[in-house]
Every structure is written in structure tokens, then in C-alpha cells.
Short mmCIF file of C-alpha atoms in Angstrom, two decimals:
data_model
loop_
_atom_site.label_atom_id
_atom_site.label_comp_id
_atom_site.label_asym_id
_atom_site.label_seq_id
_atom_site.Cartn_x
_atom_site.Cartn_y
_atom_site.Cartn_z
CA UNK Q 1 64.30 112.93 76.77
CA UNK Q 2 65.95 113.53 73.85
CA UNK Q 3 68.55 110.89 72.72
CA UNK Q 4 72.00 112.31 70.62
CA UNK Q 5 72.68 109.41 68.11
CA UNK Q 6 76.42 109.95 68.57
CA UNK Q 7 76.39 110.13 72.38
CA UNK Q 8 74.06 106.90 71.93
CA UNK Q 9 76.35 104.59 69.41
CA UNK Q 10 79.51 105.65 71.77
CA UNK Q 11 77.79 103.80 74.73
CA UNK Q 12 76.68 100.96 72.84
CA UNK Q 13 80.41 100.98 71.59
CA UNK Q 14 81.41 100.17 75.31
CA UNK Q 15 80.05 96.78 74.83
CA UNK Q 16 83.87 94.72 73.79
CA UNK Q 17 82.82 92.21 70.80
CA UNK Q 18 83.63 89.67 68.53
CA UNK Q 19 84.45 90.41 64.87
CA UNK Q 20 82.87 88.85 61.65
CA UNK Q 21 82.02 88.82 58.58
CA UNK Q 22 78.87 88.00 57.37
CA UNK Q 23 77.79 86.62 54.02
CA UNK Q 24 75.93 85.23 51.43
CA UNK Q 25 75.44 84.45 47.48
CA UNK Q 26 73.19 87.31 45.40
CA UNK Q 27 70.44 85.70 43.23
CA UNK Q 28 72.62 86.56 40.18
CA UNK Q 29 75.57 84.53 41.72
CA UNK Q 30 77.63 87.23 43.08
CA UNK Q 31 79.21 87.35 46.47
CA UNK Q 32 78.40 89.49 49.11
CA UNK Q 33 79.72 90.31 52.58
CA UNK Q 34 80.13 92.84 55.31
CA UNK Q 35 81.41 93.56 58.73
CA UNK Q 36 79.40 93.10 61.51
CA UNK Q 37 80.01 92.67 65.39
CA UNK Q 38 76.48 92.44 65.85
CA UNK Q 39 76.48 89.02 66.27
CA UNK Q 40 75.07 86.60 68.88
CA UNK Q 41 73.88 82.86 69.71
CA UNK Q 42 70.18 82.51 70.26
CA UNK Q 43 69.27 78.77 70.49
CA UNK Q 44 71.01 75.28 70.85
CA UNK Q 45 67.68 73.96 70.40
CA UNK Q 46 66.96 74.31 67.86
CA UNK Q 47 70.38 75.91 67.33
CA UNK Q 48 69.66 79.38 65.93
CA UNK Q 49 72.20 82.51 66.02
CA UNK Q 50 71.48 86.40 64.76
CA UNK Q 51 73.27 88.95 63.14
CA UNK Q 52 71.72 92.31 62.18
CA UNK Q 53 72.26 94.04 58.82
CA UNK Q 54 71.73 97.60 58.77
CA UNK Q 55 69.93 99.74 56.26
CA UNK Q 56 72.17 101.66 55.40
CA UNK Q 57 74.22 98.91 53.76
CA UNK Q 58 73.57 98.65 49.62
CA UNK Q 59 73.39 95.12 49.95
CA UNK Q 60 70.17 95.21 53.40
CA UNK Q 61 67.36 93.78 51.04
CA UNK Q 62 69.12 91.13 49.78
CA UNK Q 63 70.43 90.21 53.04
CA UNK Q 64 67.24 90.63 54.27
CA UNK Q 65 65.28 88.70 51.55
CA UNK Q 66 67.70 86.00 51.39
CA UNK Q 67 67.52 82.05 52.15
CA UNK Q 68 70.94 81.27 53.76
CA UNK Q 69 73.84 83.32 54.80
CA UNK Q 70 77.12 82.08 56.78
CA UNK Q 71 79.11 84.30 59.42
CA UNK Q 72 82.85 84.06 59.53
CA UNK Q 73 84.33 84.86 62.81
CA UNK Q 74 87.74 86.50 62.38
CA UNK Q 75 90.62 85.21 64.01
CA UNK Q 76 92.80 87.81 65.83
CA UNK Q 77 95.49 88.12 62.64
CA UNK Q 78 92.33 89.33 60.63
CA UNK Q 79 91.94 92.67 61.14
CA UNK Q 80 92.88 93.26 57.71
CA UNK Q 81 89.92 91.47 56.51
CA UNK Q 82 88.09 93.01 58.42
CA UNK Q 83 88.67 96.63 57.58
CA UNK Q 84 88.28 95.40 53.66
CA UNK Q 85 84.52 94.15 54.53
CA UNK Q 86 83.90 97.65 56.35
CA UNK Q 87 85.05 99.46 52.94
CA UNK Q 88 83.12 100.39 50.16
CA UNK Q 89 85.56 98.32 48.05
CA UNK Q 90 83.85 96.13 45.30
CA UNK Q 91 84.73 92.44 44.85
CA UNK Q 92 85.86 92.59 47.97
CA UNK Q 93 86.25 88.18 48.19
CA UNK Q 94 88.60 88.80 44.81
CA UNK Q 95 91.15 89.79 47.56
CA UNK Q 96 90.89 86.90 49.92
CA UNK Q 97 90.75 83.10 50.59
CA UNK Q 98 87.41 81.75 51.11
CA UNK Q 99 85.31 78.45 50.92
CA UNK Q 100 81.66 77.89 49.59
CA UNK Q 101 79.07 75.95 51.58
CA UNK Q 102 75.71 74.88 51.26
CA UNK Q 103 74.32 76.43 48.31
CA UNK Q 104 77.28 78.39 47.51
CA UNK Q 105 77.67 80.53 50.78
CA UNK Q 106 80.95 82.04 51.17
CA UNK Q 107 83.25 81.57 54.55
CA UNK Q 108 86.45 83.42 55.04
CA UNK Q 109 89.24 81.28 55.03
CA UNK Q 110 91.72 81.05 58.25
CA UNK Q 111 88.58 82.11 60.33
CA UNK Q 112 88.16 81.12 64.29
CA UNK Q 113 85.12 79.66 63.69
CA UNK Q 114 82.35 79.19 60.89
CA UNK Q 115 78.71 79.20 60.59
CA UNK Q 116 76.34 78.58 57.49
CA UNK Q 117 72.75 79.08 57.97
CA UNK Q 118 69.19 78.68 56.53
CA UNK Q 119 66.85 82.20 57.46
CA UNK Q 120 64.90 81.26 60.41
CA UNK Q 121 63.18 84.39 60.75
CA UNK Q 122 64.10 88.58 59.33
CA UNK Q 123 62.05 90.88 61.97
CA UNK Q 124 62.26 94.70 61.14
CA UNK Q 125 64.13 96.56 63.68
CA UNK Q 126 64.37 100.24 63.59
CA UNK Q 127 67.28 100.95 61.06
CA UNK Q 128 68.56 97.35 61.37
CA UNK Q 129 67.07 93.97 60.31
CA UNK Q 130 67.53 90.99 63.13
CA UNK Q 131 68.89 88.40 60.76
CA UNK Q 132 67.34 85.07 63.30
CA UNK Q 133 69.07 82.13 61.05
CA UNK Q 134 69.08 78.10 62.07
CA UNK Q 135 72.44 76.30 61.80
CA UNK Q 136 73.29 73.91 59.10
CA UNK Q 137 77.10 74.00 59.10
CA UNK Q 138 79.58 74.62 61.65
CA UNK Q 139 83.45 74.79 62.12
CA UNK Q 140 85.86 75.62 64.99
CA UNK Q 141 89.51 76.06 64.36
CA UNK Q 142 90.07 76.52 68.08
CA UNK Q 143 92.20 79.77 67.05
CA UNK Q 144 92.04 83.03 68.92
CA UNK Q 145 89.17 85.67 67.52
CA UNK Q 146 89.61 89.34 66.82
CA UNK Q 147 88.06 91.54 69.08
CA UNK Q 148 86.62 95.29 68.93
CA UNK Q 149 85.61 97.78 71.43
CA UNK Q 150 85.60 101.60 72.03
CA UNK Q 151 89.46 101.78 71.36
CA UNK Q 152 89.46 99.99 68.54
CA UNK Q 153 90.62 95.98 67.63
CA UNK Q 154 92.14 94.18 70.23
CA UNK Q 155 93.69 90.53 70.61
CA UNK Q 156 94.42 88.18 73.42
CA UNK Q 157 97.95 88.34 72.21
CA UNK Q 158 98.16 92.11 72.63
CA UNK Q 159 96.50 91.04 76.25
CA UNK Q 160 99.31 88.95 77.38
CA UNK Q 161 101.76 91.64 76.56
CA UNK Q 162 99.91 94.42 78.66
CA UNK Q 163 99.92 92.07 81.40
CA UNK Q 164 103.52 92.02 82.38
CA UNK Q 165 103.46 95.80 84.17
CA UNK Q 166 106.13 97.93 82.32
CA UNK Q 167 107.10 100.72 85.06
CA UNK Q 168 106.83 104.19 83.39
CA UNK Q 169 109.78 106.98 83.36
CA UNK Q 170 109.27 110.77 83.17
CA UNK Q 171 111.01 113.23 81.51
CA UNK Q 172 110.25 116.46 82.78
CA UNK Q 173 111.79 119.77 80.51
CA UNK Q 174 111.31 123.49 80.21
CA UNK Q 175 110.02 125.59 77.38
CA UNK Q 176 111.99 128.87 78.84
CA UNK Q 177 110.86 132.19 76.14
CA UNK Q 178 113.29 134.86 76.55
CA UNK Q 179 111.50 137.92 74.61
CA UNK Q 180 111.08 136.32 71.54
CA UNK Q 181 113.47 133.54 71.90
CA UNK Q 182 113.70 130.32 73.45
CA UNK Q 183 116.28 128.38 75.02
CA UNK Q 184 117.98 125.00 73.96
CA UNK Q 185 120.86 122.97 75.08
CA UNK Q 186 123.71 122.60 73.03
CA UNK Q 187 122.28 119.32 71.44
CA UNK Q 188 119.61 121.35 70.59
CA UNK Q 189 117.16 120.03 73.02
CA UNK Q 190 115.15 121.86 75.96
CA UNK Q 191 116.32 121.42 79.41
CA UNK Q 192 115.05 118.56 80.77
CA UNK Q 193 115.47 116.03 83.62
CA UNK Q 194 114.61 112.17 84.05
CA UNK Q 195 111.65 112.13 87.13
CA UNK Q 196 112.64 109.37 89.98
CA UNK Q 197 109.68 107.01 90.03
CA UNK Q 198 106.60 108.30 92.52
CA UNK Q 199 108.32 111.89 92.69
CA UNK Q 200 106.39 115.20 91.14
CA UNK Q 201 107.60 116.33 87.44
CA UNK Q 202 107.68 120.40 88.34
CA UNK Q 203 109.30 119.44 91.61
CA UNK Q 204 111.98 117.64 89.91
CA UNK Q 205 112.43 119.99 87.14
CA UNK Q 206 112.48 123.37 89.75
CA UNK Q 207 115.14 121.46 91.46
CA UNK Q 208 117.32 120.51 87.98
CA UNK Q 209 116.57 124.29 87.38
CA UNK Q 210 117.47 125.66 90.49
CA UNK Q 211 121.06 123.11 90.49
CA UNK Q 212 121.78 124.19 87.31
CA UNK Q 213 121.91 127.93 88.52
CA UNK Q 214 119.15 128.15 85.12
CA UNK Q 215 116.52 131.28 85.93
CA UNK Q 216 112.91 130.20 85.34
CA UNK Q 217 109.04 130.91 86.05
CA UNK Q 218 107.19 128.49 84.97
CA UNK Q 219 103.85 128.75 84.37
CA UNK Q 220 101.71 126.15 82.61
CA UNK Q 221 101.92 122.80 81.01
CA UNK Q 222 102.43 122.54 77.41
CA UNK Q 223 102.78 119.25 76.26
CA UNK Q 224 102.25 116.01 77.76
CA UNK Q 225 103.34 112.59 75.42
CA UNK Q 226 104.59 109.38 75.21
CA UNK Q 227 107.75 108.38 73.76
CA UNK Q 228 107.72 105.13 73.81
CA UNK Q 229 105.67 102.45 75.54
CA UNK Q 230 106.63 103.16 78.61
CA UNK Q 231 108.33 106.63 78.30
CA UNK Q 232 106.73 109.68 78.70
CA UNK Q 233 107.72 113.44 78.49
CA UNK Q 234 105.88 116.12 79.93
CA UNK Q 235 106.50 120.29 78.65
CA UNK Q 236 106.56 123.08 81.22
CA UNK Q 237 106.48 126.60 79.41
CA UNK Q 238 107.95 129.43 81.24
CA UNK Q 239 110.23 132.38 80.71
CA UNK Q 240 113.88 133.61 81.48
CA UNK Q 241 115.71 136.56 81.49
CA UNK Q 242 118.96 136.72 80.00
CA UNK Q 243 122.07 134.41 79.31
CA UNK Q 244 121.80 131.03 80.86
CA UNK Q 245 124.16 128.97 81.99
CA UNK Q 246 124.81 126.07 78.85
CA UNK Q 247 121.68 127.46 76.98
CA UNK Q 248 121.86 128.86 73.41
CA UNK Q 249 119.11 131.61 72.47
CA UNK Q 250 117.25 130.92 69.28
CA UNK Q 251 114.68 133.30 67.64
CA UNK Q 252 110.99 131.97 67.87
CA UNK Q 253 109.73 132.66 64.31
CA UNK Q 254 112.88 130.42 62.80
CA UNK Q 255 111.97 127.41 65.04
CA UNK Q 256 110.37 125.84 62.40
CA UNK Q 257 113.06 126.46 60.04
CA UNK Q 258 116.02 125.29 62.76
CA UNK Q 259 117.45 121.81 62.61
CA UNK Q 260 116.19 120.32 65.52
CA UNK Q 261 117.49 116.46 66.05
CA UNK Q 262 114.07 115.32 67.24
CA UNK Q 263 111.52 114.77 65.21
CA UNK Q 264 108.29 115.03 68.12
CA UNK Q 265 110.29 118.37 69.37
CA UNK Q 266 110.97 120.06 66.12
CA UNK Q 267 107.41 119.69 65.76
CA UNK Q 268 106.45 120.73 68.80
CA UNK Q 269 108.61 123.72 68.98
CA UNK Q 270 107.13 124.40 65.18
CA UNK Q 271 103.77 124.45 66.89
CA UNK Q 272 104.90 126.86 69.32
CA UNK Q 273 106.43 129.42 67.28
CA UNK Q 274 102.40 129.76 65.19
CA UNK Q 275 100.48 129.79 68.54
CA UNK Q 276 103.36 132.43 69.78
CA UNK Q 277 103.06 134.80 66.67
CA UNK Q 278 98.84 134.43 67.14
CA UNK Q 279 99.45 134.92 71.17
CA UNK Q 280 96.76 131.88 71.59
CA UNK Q 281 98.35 128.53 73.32
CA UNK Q 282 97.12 125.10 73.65
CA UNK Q 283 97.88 121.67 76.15
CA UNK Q 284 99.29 118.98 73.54
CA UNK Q 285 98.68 115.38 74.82
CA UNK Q 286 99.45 112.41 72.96
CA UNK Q 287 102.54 111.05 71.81
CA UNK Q 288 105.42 111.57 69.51
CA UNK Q 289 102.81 111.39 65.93
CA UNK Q 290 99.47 112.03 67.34
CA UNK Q 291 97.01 113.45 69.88
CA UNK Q 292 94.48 116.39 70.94
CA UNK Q 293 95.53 120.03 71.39
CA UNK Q 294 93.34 121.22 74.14
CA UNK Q 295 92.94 125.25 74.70
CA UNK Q 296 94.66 126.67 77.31
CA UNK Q 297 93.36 129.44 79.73
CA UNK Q 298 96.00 132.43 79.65
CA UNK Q 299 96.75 134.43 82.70
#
């Protein structure tokens, strides 16, 4: 079996970590560090932990070769720090606090806990170097650490607030073309109708159609995003024929020209006028500044 490196470091990504920053002092005196959530304890006795540099880091021999290193683990307002670390950005402890130990070993400052460390043992590993070093100096600030997974940082503060459940509302509207024009409402927005919780979008939306006399076939979905952090609006494209009741006709090639109120729809509607002129549509999901355009089958 052949193994896809990308496919590989996405599952290893599943594992949620801790965040740190490891470190040390170069034999010329300079400072070194780097990002790492390769991290674990090994031993209490004797008490022994291990990080892993990898090779591809300009700094892996002397890491490798050296005779103490410390290991900062961030706290969870550090994510800053811990993006400089990951950069290629020199000097790199010019920009924060820190504090030496032992023979000059540098810890980040405000850190959940610390960890200085004499090389126990540096055993080759594939494209990584298991960094096996013995305690000399420890702290613990008690504070909360930064953690990292597939989706990125995340915090036990951010935690809490996902924990209360915040009940989701739907806004379902319709993209209506009219032979090379599209509808809008007088505030220059599609017509569109809030979803009652546990009822179907389209089903709403036929019904809001159908009330307000509007003709429609709908066909596909064009958009799905959030609003807010708990609003979401989802696009039905269709078409029309003729004058509809409180619509206004506007000519597809000057959407992205026409003063639309709302930022995510001017945008979107921009987007629609270049996949209409090239006749090739996609399914937007994401929310009002980002996301994935995923190609559409056409009938």
C-alpha cells in the first residue's frame, strides 16, 4: 500500500493537541525556538518528556546536537505567539517577553506551564528527531493552554461559549432569471422568507412564492451561508416569466456594477452574472467572506 503524505498528515491532524514552543540557546549565544505540538510526557521517574524537531527546520542539528532545551506551553491568549514561532521570521524572541533558565534557556513569558531540560537521549526518526530530555526546571501557572486540531486553535473559553446551544434561523430566497435578467425587491434584495424552525427551506419558500402570487421554477441550490453565528441563508436559482408582483427586473451583466445594499449578495449576485455569461454554475457554501464553490451538474 501506498501511503499519500497529505492524506497521511490530515489523519494525524485529527489527534486535538497542546501548543508550545520549544527552545534553546545556539553555541554562539543566539536564541532559538519553534512551534511544535509534538509534545508529550514520558517518565516521572526519572521525569523525562519529548518533543520532536523536524528536519526540515534550519535550526534540526542544533536542536538535535544540543545539551538542554526548555518547552513553553502556550496559554490559550497565545496564539499570536504561536503563529510568530511557526514563521520564518528572524529574531523572533526580539518580539516577545521571555525568561532565561539554566544555562541561558529561553521560556516564553505568560506561558501555562514551563519546562527546562538536560538531553536525555536524540534517536533518529524518519524526517523527525525524538528530542527524549530529563527535567531540571518546572513551572505551572495553573492558566488555561492553547489548543490545536484539524480546524485550527481552539480554547476552553471558546468551549464554554459553544456550549450554551444557540437555535439556528433560515432564510430561504430565490434567484428568479428572467431572460437575461433577474429579479429583486425594491430594497434591492432577492425574495426571500424566514424558515419556521424544523420546517423545509424550498417548502417554505414555494409557499412565500406561491402567497405572493410570484411565478417560479426552481431548480437547484445556489448558495448556502452563514450570516451570523447562528443565521443562515440558503439560495434557490430558478426562472420567471414576466412582470412580478413587487419585483424590479435588472440586467444580469450590470449586477456587478448595481448598488446592491449587501455586501455577501452583491457579491454573490457578481458571481452569478460571470458563471451566467460562461453558462457554467457552481454550489457556494460558506458564509458571508469565505467558503468553497463546488460544481454544479446542469440539466
Amino acid at each position: 500500500m501506498t501511503l499519500d503524505m497529505k492524506s497521511l498528515r490530515a489523519a494525524f491532524g485529527r489527534f486535538l493537541t497542546g501548543v508550545t514552543v520549544v527552545s534553546s540557546r545556539a553555541p554562539n549565544g543566539d536564541l532559538l525556538g519553534f512551534t511544535a505540538n509534538s509534545f508529550s510526557s514520558v517518565s516521572l521517574d526519572p521525569p523525562l518528556l519529548l518533543v520532536c524537531p523536524g528536519k526540515h527546520l534550519s535550526t534540526y542539528e542544533i536542536f538535535r546536537d544540543c545539551k538542554e532545551f526548555g518547552v513553553s506551553i502556550l496559554s490559550e491568549n497565545q496564539q499570536d505567539i504561536s503563529n510568530l514561532f511557526a514563521s520564518s521570521i528572524e529574531d523572533r524572541f526580539d518580539a516577545v517577553g521571555w525568561t532565561a533558565f539554566g544555562d541561558g534557556t529561553p521560556l516564553i513569558d505568560g506561558r501555562a506551564a514551563g519546562f527546562v531540560c538536560d538531553t536525555h537521549q536524540a534517536v533518529e526518526a524518519g524526517d523527525h528527531v525524538v528530542l527524549i530530555g530529563k527535567v531540571t526546571h518546572y513551572d505551572d501557572a495553573a492558566l488555561p493552554g492553547l489548543g490545536y486540531g484539524p480546524d485550527g486553535y481552539f480554547t476552553r473559553a471558546h468551549e464554554r461559549s459553544a456550549e450554551a446551544p444557540q437555535e439556528v434561523t433560515t432564510r430561504a430566497s430565490a434567484l428568479l432569471e428572467d431572460q437575461g435578467r433577474i429579479l429583486l425587491t425594491e430594497d434591492r434584495d432577492l425574495p426571500s422568507v424566514e424558515v419556521p424552525p424544523g420546517q423545509s427551506p424550498l417548502q417554505t419558500l414555494l409557499g412565500d412564492l406561491k402567497a405572493r402570487k410570484i411565478a417560479h421554477a426552481l431548480s437547484v441550490v445556489y448558495a448556502v451561508y452563514d450570516e451570523g453565528a447562528a443565521h443562515r441563508r440558503i439560495v434557490f436559482r430558478g426562472t420567471t416569466t414576466g412582470p412580478q408582483q413587487g419585483l424590479k427586473a435588472l440586467q444580469i451583466n450590470t449586477l456587478p456594477y448595481a448598488p446592491i445594499p449587501d455586501p455577501a449578495l452583491k457579491s454573490m449576485l457578481t458571481r452569478f452574472a460571470q458563471e451566467h455569461a460562461a453558462q457554467s454554475f457552481g454550489l457556494y457554501i460558506g458564509d458571508t467572506k469565505d467558503g468553497h464553490i463546488l460544481p454544479t451538474e446542469e440539466d
